[in-house]
XYZ file of C-alpha atoms in Angstrom:
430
model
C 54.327 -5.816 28.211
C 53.825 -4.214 25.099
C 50.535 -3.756 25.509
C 50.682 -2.718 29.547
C 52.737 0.418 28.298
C 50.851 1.335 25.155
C 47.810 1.319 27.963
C 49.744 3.428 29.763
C 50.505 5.922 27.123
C 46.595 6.172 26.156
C 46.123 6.720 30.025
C 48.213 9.783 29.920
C 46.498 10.752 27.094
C 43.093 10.801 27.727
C 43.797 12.014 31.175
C 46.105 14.864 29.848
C 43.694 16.216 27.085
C 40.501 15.858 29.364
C 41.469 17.688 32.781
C 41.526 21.084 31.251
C 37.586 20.757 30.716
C 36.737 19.887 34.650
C 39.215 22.380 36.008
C 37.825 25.377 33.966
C 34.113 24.336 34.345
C 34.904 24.054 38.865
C 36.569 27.722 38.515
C 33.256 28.674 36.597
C 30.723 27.762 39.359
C 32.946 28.706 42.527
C 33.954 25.387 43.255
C 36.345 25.117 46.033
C 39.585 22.793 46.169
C 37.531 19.320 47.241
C 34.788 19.671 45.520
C 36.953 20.489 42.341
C 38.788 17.362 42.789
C 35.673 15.328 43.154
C 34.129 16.991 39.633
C 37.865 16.090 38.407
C 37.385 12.746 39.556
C 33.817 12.507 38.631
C 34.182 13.357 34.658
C 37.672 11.818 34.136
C 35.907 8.313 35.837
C 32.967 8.549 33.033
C 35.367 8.904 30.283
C 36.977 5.416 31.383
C 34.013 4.261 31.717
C 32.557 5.674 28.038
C 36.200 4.672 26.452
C 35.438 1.081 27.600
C 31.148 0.974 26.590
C 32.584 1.996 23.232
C 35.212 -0.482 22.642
C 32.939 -3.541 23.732
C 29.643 -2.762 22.422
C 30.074 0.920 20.360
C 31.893 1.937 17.365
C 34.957 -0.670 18.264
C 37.064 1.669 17.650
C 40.676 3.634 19.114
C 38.663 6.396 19.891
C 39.628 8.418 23.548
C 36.503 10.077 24.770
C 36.661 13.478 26.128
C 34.980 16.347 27.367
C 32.260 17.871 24.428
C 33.181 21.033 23.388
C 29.801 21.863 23.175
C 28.791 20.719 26.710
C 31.778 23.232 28.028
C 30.199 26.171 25.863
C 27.076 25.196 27.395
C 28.066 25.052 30.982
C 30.035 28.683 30.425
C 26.160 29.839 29.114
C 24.847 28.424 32.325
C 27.263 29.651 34.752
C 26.672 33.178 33.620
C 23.102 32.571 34.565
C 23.686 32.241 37.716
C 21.667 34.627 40.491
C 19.312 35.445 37.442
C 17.463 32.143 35.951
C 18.801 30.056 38.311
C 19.446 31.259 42.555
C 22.475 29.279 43.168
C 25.166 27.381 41.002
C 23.866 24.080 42.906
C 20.718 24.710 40.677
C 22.160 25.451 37.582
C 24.597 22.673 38.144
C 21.219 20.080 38.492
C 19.571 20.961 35.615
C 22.661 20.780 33.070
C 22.700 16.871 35.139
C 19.256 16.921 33.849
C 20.456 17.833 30.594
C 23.007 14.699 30.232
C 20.233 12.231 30.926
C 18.090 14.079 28.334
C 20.475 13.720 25.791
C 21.107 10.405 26.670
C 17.880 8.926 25.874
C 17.471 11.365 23.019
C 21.253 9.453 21.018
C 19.650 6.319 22.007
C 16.203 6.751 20.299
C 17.973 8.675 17.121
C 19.998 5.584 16.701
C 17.104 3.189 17.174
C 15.040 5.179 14.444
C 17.791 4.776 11.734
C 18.937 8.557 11.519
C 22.285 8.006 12.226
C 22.803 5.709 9.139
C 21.378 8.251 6.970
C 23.250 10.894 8.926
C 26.517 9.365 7.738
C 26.251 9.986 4.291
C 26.742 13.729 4.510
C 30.394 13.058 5.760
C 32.053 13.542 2.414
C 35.828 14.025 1.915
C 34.904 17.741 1.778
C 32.992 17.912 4.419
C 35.447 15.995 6.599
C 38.582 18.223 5.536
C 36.036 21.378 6.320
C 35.765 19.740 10.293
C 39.218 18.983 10.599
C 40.905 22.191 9.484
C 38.005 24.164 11.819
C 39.078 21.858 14.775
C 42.581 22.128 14.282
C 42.442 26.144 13.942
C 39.801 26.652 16.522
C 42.374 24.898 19.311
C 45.233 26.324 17.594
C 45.097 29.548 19.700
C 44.107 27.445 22.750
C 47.380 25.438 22.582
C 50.147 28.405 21.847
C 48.329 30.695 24.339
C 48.636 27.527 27.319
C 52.370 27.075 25.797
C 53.321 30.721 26.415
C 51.183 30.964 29.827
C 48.348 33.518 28.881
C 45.174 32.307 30.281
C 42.855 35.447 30.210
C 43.719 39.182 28.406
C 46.079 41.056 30.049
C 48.593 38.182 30.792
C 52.172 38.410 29.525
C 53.672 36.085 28.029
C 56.176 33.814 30.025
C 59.577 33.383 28.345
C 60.525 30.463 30.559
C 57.363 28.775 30.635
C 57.799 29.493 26.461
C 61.272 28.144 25.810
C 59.938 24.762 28.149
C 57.371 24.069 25.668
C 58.988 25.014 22.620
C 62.261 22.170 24.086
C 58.714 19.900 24.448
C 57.056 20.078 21.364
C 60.704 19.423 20.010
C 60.913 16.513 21.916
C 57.677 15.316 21.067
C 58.046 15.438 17.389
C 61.566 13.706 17.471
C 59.923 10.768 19.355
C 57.006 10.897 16.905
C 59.566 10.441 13.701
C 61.935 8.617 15.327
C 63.769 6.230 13.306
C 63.238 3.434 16.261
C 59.574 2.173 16.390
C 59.154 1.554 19.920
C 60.294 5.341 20.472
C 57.658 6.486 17.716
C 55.193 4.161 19.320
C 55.403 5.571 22.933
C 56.096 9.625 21.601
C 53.509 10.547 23.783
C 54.628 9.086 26.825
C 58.098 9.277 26.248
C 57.174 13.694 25.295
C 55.047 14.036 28.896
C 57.295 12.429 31.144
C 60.442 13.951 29.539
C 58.734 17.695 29.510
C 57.189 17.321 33.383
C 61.018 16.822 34.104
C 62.061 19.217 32.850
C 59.594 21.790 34.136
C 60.342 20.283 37.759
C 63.944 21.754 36.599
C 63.248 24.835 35.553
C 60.780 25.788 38.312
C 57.589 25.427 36.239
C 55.837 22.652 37.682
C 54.397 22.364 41.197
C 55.856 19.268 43.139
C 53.649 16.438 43.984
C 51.478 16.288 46.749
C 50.243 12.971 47.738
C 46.727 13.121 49.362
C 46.073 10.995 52.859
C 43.294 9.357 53.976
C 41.034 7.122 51.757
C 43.067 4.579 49.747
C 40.001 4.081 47.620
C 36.972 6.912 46.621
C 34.200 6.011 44.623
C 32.371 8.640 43.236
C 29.268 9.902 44.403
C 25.989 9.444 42.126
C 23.526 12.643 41.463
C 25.232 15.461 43.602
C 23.665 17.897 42.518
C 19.820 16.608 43.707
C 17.608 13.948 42.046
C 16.972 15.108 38.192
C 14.617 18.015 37.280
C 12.605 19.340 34.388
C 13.825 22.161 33.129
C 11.924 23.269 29.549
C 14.813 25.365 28.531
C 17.681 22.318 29.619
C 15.432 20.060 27.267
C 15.389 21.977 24.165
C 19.514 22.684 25.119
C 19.706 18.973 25.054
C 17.827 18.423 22.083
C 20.313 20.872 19.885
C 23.329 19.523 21.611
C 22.325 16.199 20.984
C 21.997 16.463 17.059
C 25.257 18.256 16.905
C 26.965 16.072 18.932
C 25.823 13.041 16.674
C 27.668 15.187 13.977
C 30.756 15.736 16.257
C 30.583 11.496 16.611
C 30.293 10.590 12.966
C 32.893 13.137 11.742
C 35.645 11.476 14.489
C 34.872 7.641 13.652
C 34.605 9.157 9.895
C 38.405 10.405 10.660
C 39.280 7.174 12.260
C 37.817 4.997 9.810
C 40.161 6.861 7.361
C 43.624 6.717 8.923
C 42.621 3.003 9.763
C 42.240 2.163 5.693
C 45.043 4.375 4.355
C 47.936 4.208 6.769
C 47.272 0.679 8.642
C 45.341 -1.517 5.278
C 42.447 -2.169 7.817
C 38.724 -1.687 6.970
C 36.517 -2.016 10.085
C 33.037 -2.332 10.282
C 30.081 0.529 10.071
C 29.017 0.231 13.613
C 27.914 3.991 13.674
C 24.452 3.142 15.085
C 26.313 1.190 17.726
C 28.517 4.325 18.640
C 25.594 6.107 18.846
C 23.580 4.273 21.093
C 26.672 4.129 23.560
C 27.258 7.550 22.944
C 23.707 7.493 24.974
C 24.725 5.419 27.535
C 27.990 7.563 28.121
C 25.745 10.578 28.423
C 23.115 8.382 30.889
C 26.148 7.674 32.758
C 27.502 11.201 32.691
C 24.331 12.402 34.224
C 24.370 9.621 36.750
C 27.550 11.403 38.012
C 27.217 15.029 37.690
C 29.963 14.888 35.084
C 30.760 16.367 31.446
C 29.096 14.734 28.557
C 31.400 12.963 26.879
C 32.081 12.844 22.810
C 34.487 10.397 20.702
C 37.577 12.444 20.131
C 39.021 13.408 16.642
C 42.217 14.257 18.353
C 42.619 10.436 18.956
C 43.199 9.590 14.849
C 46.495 11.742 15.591
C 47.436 10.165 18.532
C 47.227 6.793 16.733
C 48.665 8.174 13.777
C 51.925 9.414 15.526
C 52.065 6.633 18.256
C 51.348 3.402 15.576
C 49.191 2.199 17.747
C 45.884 0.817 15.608
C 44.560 -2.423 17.902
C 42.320 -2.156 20.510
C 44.218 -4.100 22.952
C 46.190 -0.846 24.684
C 42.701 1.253 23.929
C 41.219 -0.781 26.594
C 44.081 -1.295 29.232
C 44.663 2.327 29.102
C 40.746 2.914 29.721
C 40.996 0.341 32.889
C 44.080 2.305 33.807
C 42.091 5.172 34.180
C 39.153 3.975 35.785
C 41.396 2.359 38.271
C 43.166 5.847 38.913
C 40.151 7.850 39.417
C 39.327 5.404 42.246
C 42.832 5.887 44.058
C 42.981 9.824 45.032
C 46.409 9.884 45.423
C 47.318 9.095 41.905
C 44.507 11.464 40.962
C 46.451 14.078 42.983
C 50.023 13.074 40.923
C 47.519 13.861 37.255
C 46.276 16.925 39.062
C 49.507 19.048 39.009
C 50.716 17.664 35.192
C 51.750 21.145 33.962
C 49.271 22.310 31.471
C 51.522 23.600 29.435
C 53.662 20.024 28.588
C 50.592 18.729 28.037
C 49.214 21.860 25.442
C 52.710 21.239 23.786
C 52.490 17.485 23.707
C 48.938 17.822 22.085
C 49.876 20.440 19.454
C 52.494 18.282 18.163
C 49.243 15.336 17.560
C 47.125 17.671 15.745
C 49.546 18.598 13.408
C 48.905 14.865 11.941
C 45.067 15.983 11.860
C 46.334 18.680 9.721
C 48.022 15.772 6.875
C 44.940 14.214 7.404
C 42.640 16.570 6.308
C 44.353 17.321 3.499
C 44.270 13.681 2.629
C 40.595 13.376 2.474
C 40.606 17.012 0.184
C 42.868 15.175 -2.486
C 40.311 11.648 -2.123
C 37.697 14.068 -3.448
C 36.882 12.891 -6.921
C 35.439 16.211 -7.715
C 37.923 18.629 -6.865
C 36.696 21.742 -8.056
C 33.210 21.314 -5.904
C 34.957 20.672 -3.243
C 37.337 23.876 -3.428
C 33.894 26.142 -3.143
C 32.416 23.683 -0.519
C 35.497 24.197 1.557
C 36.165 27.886 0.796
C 32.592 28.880 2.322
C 32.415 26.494 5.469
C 35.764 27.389 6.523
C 35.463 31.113 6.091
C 32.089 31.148 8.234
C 33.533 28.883 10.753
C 36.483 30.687 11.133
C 34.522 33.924 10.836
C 32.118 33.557 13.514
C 35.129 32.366 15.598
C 36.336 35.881 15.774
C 33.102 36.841 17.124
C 32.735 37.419 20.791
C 30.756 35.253 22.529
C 29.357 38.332 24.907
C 27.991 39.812 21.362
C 24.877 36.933 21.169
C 24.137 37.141 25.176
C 20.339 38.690 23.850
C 20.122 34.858 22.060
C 18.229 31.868 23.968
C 20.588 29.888 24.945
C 20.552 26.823 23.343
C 20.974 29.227 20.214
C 24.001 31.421 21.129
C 25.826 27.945 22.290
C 25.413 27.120 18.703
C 26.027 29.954 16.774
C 29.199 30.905 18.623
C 30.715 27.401 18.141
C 32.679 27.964 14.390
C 33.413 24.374 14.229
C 29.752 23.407 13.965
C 28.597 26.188 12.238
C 31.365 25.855 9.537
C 31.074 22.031 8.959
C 26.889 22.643 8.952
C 27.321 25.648 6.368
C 29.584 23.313 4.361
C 27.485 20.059 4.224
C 24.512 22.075 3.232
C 26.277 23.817 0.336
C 27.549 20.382 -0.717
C 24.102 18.763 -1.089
C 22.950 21.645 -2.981
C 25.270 21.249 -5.742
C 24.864 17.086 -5.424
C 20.809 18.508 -6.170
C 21.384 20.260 -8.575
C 23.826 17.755 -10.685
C 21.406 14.866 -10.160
C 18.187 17.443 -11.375
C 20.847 17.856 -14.278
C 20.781 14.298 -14.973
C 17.413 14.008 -14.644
C-alpha cells in the first residue's frame, strides 16, 4: 500500500510540474482546445514512458523527467518564426519533431564514444552549487508570479488567488517537517489535494469536467508529417543536445548527492546509461510530436522533502501516469489542477535545492577557489537573465536559445573558470 500511494504522490508530481510546458507551447502555435489536449496528452505520455526507460535500463535513479527548458526556449524561437522561415505552424511544428529524433541519435552516439564519462568530471561541488542556485533563482520569479496570478505584464496581482497560495505553501511545508513520517512522506500529495480544496472554496479553481466518448486514447505517432531535414533544426539539435547532456549530469550529480549524505546510499555511475536513454526518450519524443524530455533536478527536492529514496514508488507512479494519459477523462481531472497550488506546492521543494546547494559549496575542499568560481558564473547567469530575450532576435537561432538561457550560460562560464585555475595549479606543480 505503501508503495501504491508513494506512486501516487510521484504521479501528481510529475504531472503537476510538467503540464505548464505543453499548455504554454499549444497557446504558442494557435492550438485549439483538442488539439491542445492531445499535445497535453502526447508529452505528459513520453515522460511516463522516459521515467520508466530510465529506471530499468538508464541512470536507475528517482529522477521525474520533464519538459527541457531548453526545448521550450527553442519552441518559443520557432513559433516566432512562423509566416517568415516557416508558412504555417504545422511546418515549424515538423521540423522541431525532426529536431527530437536528431538529438536522439546524437545522446546515443555521445554516450557510445565515451564523452559522457569524461563529461562528468567537470561537475565539481562548485560547479554544482553554481547550477543549483541559477535554477532555483531563474524559476524563482516563475513560481511567485503563478502564486500571485500575473502571467504576462500588465496583470495585477490577485489578492485571493495570493492569500490561497500563501495558506498552500504553508501547508506544504508543515507536511514536509511534520513530526509524523507518513505525513512528511506524502507532503506533496497531502499539499495538492489539500490546496485544490481549498481553491474549489474560495472560487479559484474551475470544477471538473469529465470528457465522454473514448474510454481509452492512444496517442497518435508523427502528427506533424513524416520527419524532414531541416539544416538549421540540425545544428539546433546539435547545441541542444550537448547542453542538455550537461542539464543530465548536473541532476543525477544532485541526486547522487542527497542519495550519499541524507539516505547512506552510494549508487552506481551509470551516467553513460542515462545518456543513452536520454536518446531513446528523445527518439520517442519525436515519435510523438512531444517535448524533449530531461532528468529533473527538481526531483532531489521532492525526494528530499517526501523521504522517499527507492525506486519502487518511482516506477508505480511512472505506470500511473502512462495509464492516465491513456484514459482522457482522468487527463481532463489533471487538466484543470490550478496552476497556482501547484507553483506553491513546487516552491516549497526547491527550497530543499536551495540547502542542497549550499551543501555541495561547504564539500568543496578548496573554499576560496570556489568563492571566485561561484561569484563569476552566478553573476553572468543571473546577468544575462535580466536580458530580454527580444534583444538577441538578430542571433541564429540555435545561438540566441543559448545565450538567453542564464542557467547554462552561468554553469558553462563557471566550469570553464574552474578548469583554468585546476591548469594553472597543476602547471604550478609541474
Amino acid at each position: 500500500m505503501r508503495t501504491v500511494i508513494g506512486g501516487m504522490q510521484w504521479a501528481v508530481f510529475l504531472i503537476a510540474s510538467s503540464i505548464a510546458a505543453p499548455i504554454a507551447i499549444a497557446h504558442m502555435f494557435g492550438m485549439d482546445t483538442a488539439e491542445t489536449a492531445l499535445f497535453i496528452q502526447r508529452t505528459i505520455f513520453v515522460l511516463g514512458i522516459a521515467c520508466l526507460i530510465q529506471a530499468f535500463i538508464g541512470h536507475r535513479l528517482p529522477i521525474n523527467e520533464g519538459p527541457a527548458g531548453l526545448w521550450w526556449g527553442i519552441f518559443v524561437v520557432y513559433a516566432g518564426m512562423i509566416s517568415i522561415a516557416y508558412p504555417t505552424a504545422r511546418d515549424a511544428l515538423q521540423a522541431l519533431q525532426s529536431g527530437m529524433l536528431v538529438s536522439g541519435f546524437l545522446f546515443i552516439i555521445l554516450a557510445i564514444s565515451g564523452l559522457i564519462t569524461k563529461m562528468k568530471n567537470l561537475f565539481t561541488p562548485s560547479v554544482t552549487f553554481t547550477y543549483l542556485m541559477l535554477l532555483t533563482l531563474q524559476l524563482s520569479g516563475t513560481f511567485l508570479k503563478g502564486m500571485v496570478g500575473v502571467d504576462s505584464v500588465g496583470d495585477k496581482i490577485d489578492g485571493l488567488l495570493f492569500l490561497g497560495s500563501f495558506a498552500v505553501l504553508l501547508v506544504t511545508f508543515m507536511t514536509m517537517n511534520n513530526k509524523y513520517s507518513w505525513v512528511s512522506r506524502y507532503s506533496v500529495l497531502l499539499s495538492i489535494g489539500l490546496g485544490w480544496i481549498l481553491f474549489l472554496l474560495i472560487g479559484k479553481a474551475d470544477s471538473v469536467k469529465l470528457e465522454v466518448g473514448q474510454w481509452i486514447s492512444f496517442p497518435d505517432l508523427f502528427v506533424y508529417g513524416k520527419p524532414v531535414w531541416d539544416s538549421g533544426m540540425f545544428i539546433t539539435a546539435g547545441f541542444i543536445t550537448l547542453l542538455l547532456i550537461a542539464n543530465m549530469m548536473a541532476s543525477i550529480r544532485v541526486m547522487e548527492s542527497l542519495l550519499k549524505q541524507s539516505f547512506s546510499i552510494t549508487p552506481p555511475d551509470r551516467m553513460k546509461q542515462g545518456a543513452i536513454a536520454s536518446g531513446i526518450n528523445h527518439l520517442f519524443a519525436g515519435f510523438f510530436s512531444a517535448i524533449g524530455p530531461v532528468p529533473i533536478s527538481g526531483a532531489a527536492g521532492f525526494v528530499g522533502a517526501t523521504r522517499m529514496a527507492t525506486l519502487k514508488p518511482f516506477i508505480t507512479g511512472s505506470v500511473i501516469v502512462v495509464l492516465i494519459t491513456l484514459i482522457p477523462s482522468i487527463m481532463s481531472v489533471f487538466a484543470v489542477l490550478p496552476s497556482s497550488v501547484a507553483y506553491a506546492v513546487t516552491f516549497a521543494i526547491f527550497t530543499k535545492m536551495v540547502e542542497m546547494a549550499f551543501r555541495e559549496l561547504a564539500a568543496e575542499p578548496k573554499q576560496e577557489r570556489a568563492y571566485k568560481v561561484t561569484a563569476v558564473g552566478l553573476m553572468i547567469g543571473v546577468g544575462i537573465m535580466f536580458i530580454p530575450q527580444e534583444s538577441m532576435s538578430d542571433l541564429p537561432n540555435a545561438l540566441a536559445a543559448v545565450l538567453s538561457n542564464g542557467l547554462i550560460i552561468g554553469t558553462i562560464i563557471a566550469i570553464i573558470i574552474e578548469q583554468f585555475y585546476l591548469w594553472n595549479e597543476r602547471r604550478g606543480v609541474e
